[in-house]
Amino acid sequence: MTVLELSGVARHYREGDGRLDILIGADLTLAAGETVALIAPSGAGKSTLLHIAGLLERADDGEVLIAGLATSDMSDNERTSLRRSTIGFVYQFHHLLPEFTALENVALPQAINGLDRREAERRAAELLDYLRLGARARHLPSQLSGGEQQRVAIARAVANAPHVLLADEPTGNLDPRTAEHVFATLMTLARNTGLAALVATHNLDLAAQMDRRVTLSDGRLVELA
């Protein structure tokens, strides 16, 4: 089942009197449970692509379909609602709320989505246990290691059971051993739950462990061997 499809996606920005084309007819399909690595140099448009795929930014042309739903003509409120229920995000820096515990950071997105607080915290505790962070649930981010913080960020990203996980250099700020552990956690989660994952990374060793690899070339997505 295809859960994310980009069809002819284009994005450009004004640069003085000219135009800078970032994406030109980018196409991509992502199936449930599939993991895809996005490998490209800095400035190639990886973050722009992820923002468009995640409905954080609108394309200038083309279509983004989430679970078969076309999104280009949706209102901002409709896009926000769809994003909250179907897409999770993980970034290079964890962006955890420093005044809240790990448990509260994971429960918060569920509460925002309308879940009762007690139920949100119960589900958050289960998720942290699954990611082997149960003993750290009541700790503040400042009391967690870098790898633990990033695993909490992954838990937060999947708290609302999204169909798609979009990750922008999720291990880029970690040492190699911790990066491997965090990456393994992410891959296990995707394969055990049917979550589709599109991960931008410079780490070729980690990318090699994913189902497919793509790159950006002259604004288009190209499959890699």
PDB file of C-alpha atoms in Angstrom:
ATOM      1  CA  MET A   1       0.000   0.000   0.000  1.00  0.00           C
ATOM      2  CA  THR A   2       1.396   3.405  -1.009  1.00  0.00           C
ATOM      3  CA  VAL A   3       1.223   5.839   1.915  1.00  0.00           C
ATOM      4  CA  LEU A   4       3.200   8.741   0.425  1.00  0.00           C
ATOM      5  CA  GLU A   5       3.433   9.797  -3.198  1.00  0.00           C
ATOM      6  CA  LEU A   6       5.137  12.824  -4.711  1.00  0.00           C
ATOM      7  CA  SER A   7       4.135  13.442  -8.315  1.00  0.00           C
ATOM      8  CA  GLY A   8       5.900  16.088 -10.394  1.00  0.00           C
ATOM      9  CA  VAL A   9       6.714  18.199  -7.344  1.00  0.00           C
ATOM     10  CA  ALA A  10       8.402  21.526  -8.128  1.00  0.00           C
ATOM     11  CA  ARG A  11       9.669  24.241  -5.784  1.00  0.00           C
ATOM     12  CA  HIS A  12      11.519  27.436  -6.562  1.00  0.00           C
ATOM     13  CA  TYR A  13      12.531  30.615  -4.778  1.00  0.00           C
ATOM     14  CA  ARG A  14      13.104  34.139  -5.999  1.00  0.00           C
ATOM     15  CA  GLU A  15      16.768  35.168  -6.006  1.00  0.00           C
ATOM     16  CA  GLY A  16      17.145  38.824  -6.937  1.00  0.00           C
ATOM     17  CA  ASP A  17      15.743  39.226 -10.430  1.00  0.00           C
ATOM     18  CA  GLY A  18      16.066  35.519 -11.131  1.00  0.00           C
ATOM     19  CA  ARG A  19      14.666  32.239  -9.887  1.00  0.00           C
ATOM     20  CA  LEU A  20      16.374  29.407  -8.044  1.00  0.00           C
ATOM     21  CA  ASP A  21      14.862  26.010  -8.873  1.00  0.00           C
ATOM     22  CA  ILE A  22      15.193  23.567  -5.951  1.00  0.00           C
ATOM     23  CA  LEU A  23      12.890  20.781  -7.116  1.00  0.00           C
ATOM     24  CA  ILE A  24      11.882  20.134 -10.728  1.00  0.00           C
ATOM     25  CA  GLY A  25       9.324  17.396 -11.237  1.00  0.00           C
ATOM     26  CA  ALA A  26      10.357  15.236  -8.275  1.00  0.00           C
ATOM     27  CA  ASP A  27       8.584  11.854  -8.118  1.00  0.00           C
ATOM     28  CA  LEU A  28       8.589   9.363  -5.245  1.00  0.00           C
ATOM     29  CA  THR A  29       6.391   6.595  -3.849  1.00  0.00           C
ATOM     30  CA  LEU A  30       6.751   5.177  -0.361  1.00  0.00           C
ATOM     31  CA  ALA A  31       4.955   2.012   0.732  1.00  0.00           C
ATOM     32  CA  ALA A  32       3.858   0.980   4.215  1.00  0.00           C
ATOM     33  CA  GLY A  33       6.780  -0.512   6.133  1.00  0.00           C
ATOM     34  CA  GLU A  34       9.331   0.679   3.558  1.00  0.00           C
ATOM     35  CA  THR A  35      12.455   2.596   4.544  1.00  0.00           C
ATOM     36  CA  VAL A  36      14.058   4.945   2.032  1.00  0.00           C
ATOM     37  CA  ALA A  37      17.307   6.869   2.455  1.00  0.00           C
ATOM     38  CA  LEU A  38      17.575  10.322   0.876  1.00  0.00           C
ATOM     39  CA  ILE A  39      21.256  10.975   0.159  1.00  0.00           C
ATOM     40  CA  ALA A  40      22.357  14.302  -1.300  1.00  0.00           C
ATOM     41  CA  PRO A  41      24.891  17.055  -0.551  1.00  0.00           C
ATOM     42  CA  SER A  42      23.983  20.055   1.569  1.00  0.00           C
ATOM     43  CA  GLY A  43      21.994  22.600  -0.394  1.00  0.00           C
ATOM     44  CA  ALA A  44      20.555  20.057  -2.822  1.00  0.00           C
ATOM     45  CA  GLY A  45      17.029  20.442  -1.452  1.00  0.00           C
ATOM     46  CA  LYS A  46      16.654  17.552   1.013  1.00  0.00           C
ATOM     47  CA  SER A  47      14.996  19.643   3.716  1.00  0.00           C
ATOM     48  CA  THR A  48      12.730  21.358   1.189  1.00  0.00           C
ATOM     49  CA  LEU A  49      11.623  17.967  -0.099  1.00  0.00           C
ATOM     50  CA  LEU A  50      10.893  16.709   3.418  1.00  0.00           C
ATOM     51  CA  HIS A  51       8.964  19.882   4.280  1.00  0.00           C
ATOM     52  CA  ILE A  52       6.802  19.503   1.181  1.00  0.00           C
ATOM     53  CA  ALA A  53       6.288  15.768   1.774  1.00  0.00           C
ATOM     54  CA  GLY A  54       5.315  16.564   5.360  1.00  0.00           C
ATOM     55  CA  LEU A  55       2.846  19.307   4.340  1.00  0.00           C
ATOM     56  CA  LEU A  56       4.872  21.970   6.144  1.00  0.00           C
ATOM     57  CA  GLU A  57       5.487  23.783   2.860  1.00  0.00           C
ATOM     58  CA  ARG A  58       3.460  23.950  -0.351  1.00  0.00           C
ATOM     59  CA  ALA A  59       4.892  22.912  -3.693  1.00  0.00           C
ATOM     60  CA  ASP A  60       4.751  25.365  -6.596  1.00  0.00           C
ATOM     61  CA  ASP A  61       3.598  22.555  -8.860  1.00  0.00           C
ATOM     62  CA  GLY A  62       2.816  18.852  -8.663  1.00  0.00           C
ATOM     63  CA  GLU A  63       0.944  16.846  -6.074  1.00  0.00           C
ATOM     64  CA  VAL A  64       1.571  15.275  -2.678  1.00  0.00           C
ATOM     65  CA  LEU A  65      -0.707  12.356  -1.830  1.00  0.00           C
ATOM     66  CA  ILE A  66      -0.946  10.982   1.703  1.00  0.00           C
ATOM     67  CA  ALA A  67      -2.626   7.570   1.890  1.00  0.00           C
ATOM     68  CA  GLY A  68      -4.173   8.337  -1.492  1.00  0.00           C
ATOM     69  CA  LEU A  69      -5.473  11.785  -0.531  1.00  0.00           C
ATOM     70  CA  ALA A  70      -4.401  14.663  -2.790  1.00  0.00           C
ATOM     71  CA  THR A  71      -3.335  17.637  -0.663  1.00  0.00           C
ATOM     72  CA  SER A  72      -2.588  20.501  -3.065  1.00  0.00           C
ATOM     73  CA  ASP A  73      -6.110  21.960  -2.878  1.00  0.00           C
ATOM     74  CA  MET A  74      -6.541  21.454   0.866  1.00  0.00           C
ATOM     75  CA  SER A  75      -6.835  24.452   3.156  1.00  0.00           C
ATOM     76  CA  ASP A  76      -4.095  25.113   5.702  1.00  0.00           C
ATOM     77  CA  ASN A  77      -6.357  23.768   8.470  1.00  0.00           C
ATOM     78  CA  GLU A  78      -7.062  20.583   6.510  1.00  0.00           C
ATOM     79  CA  ARG A  79      -3.348  20.078   5.849  1.00  0.00           C
ATOM     80  CA  THR A  80      -2.541  20.634   9.537  1.00  0.00           C
ATOM     81  CA  SER A  81      -5.164  18.104  10.617  1.00  0.00           C
ATOM     82  CA  LEU A  82      -3.906  15.512   8.125  1.00  0.00           C
ATOM     83  CA  ARG A  83      -0.289  16.130   9.110  1.00  0.00           C
ATOM     84  CA  ARG A  84      -1.036  15.641  12.822  1.00  0.00           C
ATOM     85  CA  SER A  85      -2.758  12.321  12.238  1.00  0.00           C
ATOM     86  CA  THR A  86      -0.584  10.752   9.533  1.00  0.00           C
ATOM     87  CA  ILE A  87       2.965  12.197   9.614  1.00  0.00           C
ATOM     88  CA  GLY A  88       5.720  12.143  12.211  1.00  0.00           C
ATOM     89  CA  PHE A  89       8.931  14.207  12.129  1.00  0.00           C
ATOM     90  CA  VAL A  90      12.400  13.650  13.581  1.00  0.00           C
ATOM     91  CA  TYR A  91      15.170  16.215  13.186  1.00  0.00           C
ATOM     92  CA  GLN A  92      18.928  16.306  13.770  1.00  0.00           C
ATOM     93  CA  PHE A  93      18.342  18.137  17.047  1.00  0.00           C
ATOM     94  CA  HIS A  94      15.711  16.528  19.257  1.00  0.00           C
ATOM     95  CA  HIS A  95      13.752  19.746  20.055  1.00  0.00           C
ATOM     96  CA  LEU A  96      12.338  18.221  23.247  1.00  0.00           C
ATOM     97  CA  LEU A  97      10.597  20.647  25.599  1.00  0.00           C
ATOM     98  CA  PRO A  98      13.180  21.084  28.389  1.00  0.00           C
ATOM     99  CA  GLU A  99      10.695  21.698  31.205  1.00  0.00           C
ATOM    100  CA  PHE A 100       8.799  18.443  30.555  1.00  0.00           C
ATOM    101  CA  THR A 101       9.835  14.866  31.313  1.00  0.00           C
ATOM    102  CA  ALA A 102      10.388  12.287  28.604  1.00  0.00           C
ATOM    103  CA  LEU A 103       6.921  10.873  29.349  1.00  0.00           C
ATOM    104  CA  GLU A 104       5.291  14.293  29.087  1.00  0.00           C
ATOM    105  CA  ASN A 105       7.120  15.081  25.837  1.00  0.00           C
ATOM    106  CA  VAL A 106       5.702  11.917  24.263  1.00  0.00           C
ATOM    107  CA  ALA A 107       2.213  12.343  25.743  1.00  0.00           C
ATOM    108  CA  LEU A 108       1.838  15.966  24.647  1.00  0.00           C
ATOM    109  CA  PRO A 109       1.217  15.357  20.899  1.00  0.00           C
ATOM    110  CA  GLN A 110      -1.491  12.858  21.806  1.00  0.00           C
ATOM    111  CA  ALA A 111      -3.153  15.315  24.182  1.00  0.00           C
ATOM    112  CA  ILE A 112      -3.053  18.003  21.483  1.00  0.00           C
ATOM    113  CA  ASN A 113      -4.738  15.495  19.187  1.00  0.00           C
ATOM    114  CA  GLY A 114      -7.602  15.183  21.666  1.00  0.00           C
ATOM    115  CA  LEU A 115      -6.654  12.112  23.698  1.00  0.00           C
ATOM    116  CA  ASP A 116      -7.440  12.073  27.409  1.00  0.00           C
ATOM    117  CA  ARG A 117      -4.325  12.975  29.416  1.00  0.00           C
ATOM    118  CA  ARG A 118      -4.292   9.753  31.445  1.00  0.00           C
ATOM    119  CA  GLU A 119      -4.613   7.628  28.311  1.00  0.00           C
ATOM    120  CA  ALA A 120      -1.970   9.722  26.535  1.00  0.00           C
ATOM    121  CA  GLU A 121       0.479   9.136  29.377  1.00  0.00           C
ATOM    122  CA  ARG A 122      -0.325   5.407  29.465  1.00  0.00           C
ATOM    123  CA  ARG A 123       0.387   5.088  25.755  1.00  0.00           C
ATOM    124  CA  ALA A 124       3.497   7.231  26.086  1.00  0.00           C
ATOM    125  CA  ALA A 125       4.804   4.933  28.834  1.00  0.00           C
ATOM    126  CA  GLU A 126       4.191   1.868  26.629  1.00  0.00           C
ATOM    127  CA  LEU A 127       6.060   3.470  23.758  1.00  0.00           C
ATOM    128  CA  LEU A 128       9.015   4.445  25.941  1.00  0.00           C
ATOM    129  CA  ASP A 129       9.113   0.894  27.307  1.00  0.00           C
ATOM    130  CA  TYR A 130       9.172  -0.428  23.737  1.00  0.00           C
ATOM    131  CA  LEU A 131      12.146   1.817  22.994  1.00  0.00           C
ATOM    132  CA  ARG A 132      13.857   0.657  26.209  1.00  0.00           C
ATOM    133  CA  LEU A 133      13.445   4.010  27.902  1.00  0.00           C
ATOM    134  CA  GLY A 134      10.899   3.059  30.544  1.00  0.00           C
ATOM    135  CA  ALA A 135      13.350   3.665  33.389  1.00  0.00           C
ATOM    136  CA  ARG A 136      14.042   7.156  32.048  1.00  0.00           C
ATOM    137  CA  ALA A 137      10.408   8.225  31.552  1.00  0.00           C
ATOM    138  CA  ARG A 138      10.365  10.643  34.501  1.00  0.00           C
ATOM    139  CA  HIS A 139      13.672  12.290  33.593  1.00  0.00           C
ATOM    140  CA  LEU A 140      13.995  15.728  32.041  1.00  0.00           C
ATOM    141  CA  PRO A 141      15.815  16.000  28.690  1.00  0.00           C
ATOM    142  CA  SER A 142      18.834  17.528  30.450  1.00  0.00           C
ATOM    143  CA  GLN A 143      19.141  14.310  32.472  1.00  0.00           C
ATOM    144  CA  LEU A 144      19.247  12.100  29.361  1.00  0.00           C
ATOM    145  CA  SER A 145      22.135  11.227  27.070  1.00  0.00           C
ATOM    146  CA  GLY A 146      22.125  12.404  23.459  1.00  0.00           C
ATOM    147  CA  GLY A 147      21.018   9.006  22.216  1.00  0.00           C
ATOM    148  CA  GLU A 148      18.255   8.800  24.811  1.00  0.00           C
ATOM    149  CA  GLN A 149      17.013  12.265  23.870  1.00  0.00           C
ATOM    150  CA  GLN A 150      16.841  11.289  20.206  1.00  0.00           C
ATOM    151  CA  ARG A 151      14.981   8.071  21.014  1.00  0.00           C
ATOM    152  CA  VAL A 152      12.459  10.128  23.008  1.00  0.00           C
ATOM    153  CA  ALA A 153      12.140  12.361  19.935  1.00  0.00           C
ATOM    154  CA  ILE A 154      11.390   9.264  17.835  1.00  0.00           C
ATOM    155  CA  ALA A 155       8.790   8.154  20.384  1.00  0.00           C
ATOM    156  CA  ARG A 156       7.183  11.585  20.240  1.00  0.00           C
ATOM    157  CA  ALA A 157       7.168  11.478  16.427  1.00  0.00           C
ATOM    158  CA  VAL A 158       5.259   8.186  16.333  1.00  0.00           C
ATOM    159  CA  ALA A 159       3.015   8.832  19.358  1.00  0.00           C
ATOM    160  CA  ASN A 160      -0.047   9.453  17.188  1.00  0.00           C
ATOM    161  CA  ALA A 161       0.575   6.301  15.101  1.00  0.00           C
ATOM    162  CA  PRO A 162       1.408   8.104  11.829  1.00  0.00           C
ATOM    163  CA  HIS A 163       1.587   6.367   8.466  1.00  0.00           C
ATOM    164  CA  VAL A 164       4.799   8.173   7.491  1.00  0.00           C
ATOM    165  CA  LEU A 165       7.940   9.157   9.396  1.00  0.00           C
ATOM    166  CA  LEU A 166      10.119  11.890   7.891  1.00  0.00           C
ATOM    167  CA  ALA A 167      13.574  12.244   9.407  1.00  0.00           C
ATOM    168  CA  ASP A 168      16.140  14.931   8.603  1.00  0.00           C
ATOM    169  CA  GLU A 169      19.641  13.785   9.624  1.00  0.00           C
ATOM    170  CA  PRO A 170      18.277  12.091  12.790  1.00  0.00           C
ATOM    171  CA  THR A 171      21.720  10.732  13.774  1.00  0.00           C
ATOM    172  CA  GLY A 172      23.815  13.649  12.486  1.00  0.00           C
ATOM    173  CA  ASN A 173      24.481  15.031  15.958  1.00  0.00           C
ATOM    174  CA  LEU A 174      25.481  11.697  17.541  1.00  0.00           C
ATOM    175  CA  ASP A 175      28.708   9.731  17.854  1.00  0.00           C
ATOM    176  CA  PRO A 176      28.921   6.666  15.541  1.00  0.00           C
ATOM    177  CA  ARG A 177      28.033   4.052  18.167  1.00  0.00           C
ATOM    178  CA  THR A 178      25.045   6.014  19.466  1.00  0.00           C
ATOM    179  CA  ALA A 179      23.978   6.814  15.903  1.00  0.00           C
ATOM    180  CA  GLU A 180      23.920   3.110  15.049  1.00  0.00           C
ATOM    181  CA  HIS A 181      21.790   2.354  18.089  1.00  0.00           C
ATOM    182  CA  VAL A 182      19.293   5.155  17.379  1.00  0.00           C
ATOM    183  CA  PHE A 183      19.121   4.168  13.724  1.00  0.00           C
ATOM    184  CA  ALA A 184      18.488   0.514  14.614  1.00  0.00           C
ATOM    185  CA  THR A 185      15.657   1.652  16.892  1.00  0.00           C
ATOM    186  CA  LEU A 186      14.091   3.634  14.078  1.00  0.00           C
ATOM    187  CA  MET A 187      14.369   0.784  11.558  1.00  0.00           C
ATOM    188  CA  THR A 188      12.948  -1.785  13.991  1.00  0.00           C
ATOM    189  CA  LEU A 189      10.025   0.488  14.722  1.00  0.00           C
ATOM    190  CA  ALA A 190       9.284   0.951  11.016  1.00  0.00           C
ATOM    191  CA  ARG A 191       9.461  -2.729  10.159  1.00  0.00           C
ATOM    192  CA  ASN A 192       7.464  -3.934  13.158  1.00  0.00           C
ATOM    193  CA  THR A 193       4.627  -1.418  12.824  1.00  0.00           C
ATOM    194  CA  GLY A 194       4.314  -0.890   9.049  1.00  0.00           C
ATOM    195  CA  LEU A 195       5.506   2.697   9.382  1.00  0.00           C
ATOM    196  CA  ALA A 196       6.995   4.112   6.176  1.00  0.00           C
ATOM    197  CA  ALA A 197      10.185   6.115   6.712  1.00  0.00           C
ATOM    198  CA  LEU A 198      11.967   8.637   4.491  1.00  0.00           C
ATOM    199  CA  VAL A 199      15.309   9.510   6.086  1.00  0.00           C
ATOM    200  CA  ALA A 200      17.698  12.194   4.876  1.00  0.00           C
ATOM    201  CA  THR A 201      21.225  11.198   5.867  1.00  0.00           C
ATOM    202  CA  HIS A 202      24.886  11.659   4.984  1.00  0.00           C
ATOM    203  CA  ASN A 203      25.760   8.349   6.644  1.00  0.00           C
ATOM    204  CA  LEU A 204      26.255   5.899   3.781  1.00  0.00           C
ATOM    205  CA  ASP A 205      26.693   2.917   6.114  1.00  0.00           C
ATOM    206  CA  LEU A 206      23.278   3.542   7.648  1.00  0.00           C
ATOM    207  CA  ALA A 207      21.703   4.275   4.268  1.00  0.00           C
ATOM    208  CA  ALA A 208      22.939   0.903   2.982  1.00  0.00           C
ATOM    209  CA  GLN A 209      20.773  -0.839   5.595  1.00  0.00           C
ATOM    210  CA  MET A 210      17.566   0.699   4.250  1.00  0.00           C
ATOM    211  CA  ASP A 211      15.261  -0.771   1.600  1.00  0.00           C
ATOM    212  CA  ARG A 212      16.001   1.841  -1.056  1.00  0.00           C
ATOM    213  CA  ARG A 213      18.261   4.821  -1.629  1.00  0.00           C
ATOM    214  CA  VAL A 214      17.456   7.949  -3.633  1.00  0.00           C
ATOM    215  CA  THR A 215      19.311  11.172  -4.360  1.00  0.00           C
ATOM    216  CA  LEU A 216      18.493  14.610  -5.725  1.00  0.00           C
ATOM    217  CA  SER A 217      20.053  15.451  -9.085  1.00  0.00           C
ATOM    218  CA  ASP A 218      19.210  18.736 -10.829  1.00  0.00           C
ATOM    219  CA  GLY A 219      15.998  18.988  -8.798  1.00  0.00           C
ATOM    220  CA  ARG A 220      14.785  15.456  -9.554  1.00  0.00           C
ATOM    221  CA  LEU A 221      14.749  12.326  -7.415  1.00  0.00           C
ATOM    222  CA  VAL A 222      16.915   9.532  -8.796  1.00  0.00           C
ATOM    223  CA  GLU A 223      17.067   5.942  -7.549  1.00  0.00           C
ATOM    224  CA  LEU A 224      20.490   4.681  -6.458  1.00  0.00           C
ATOM    225  CA  ALA A 225      21.699   1.113  -6.730  1.00  0.00           C
TER     226      ALA A 225
END
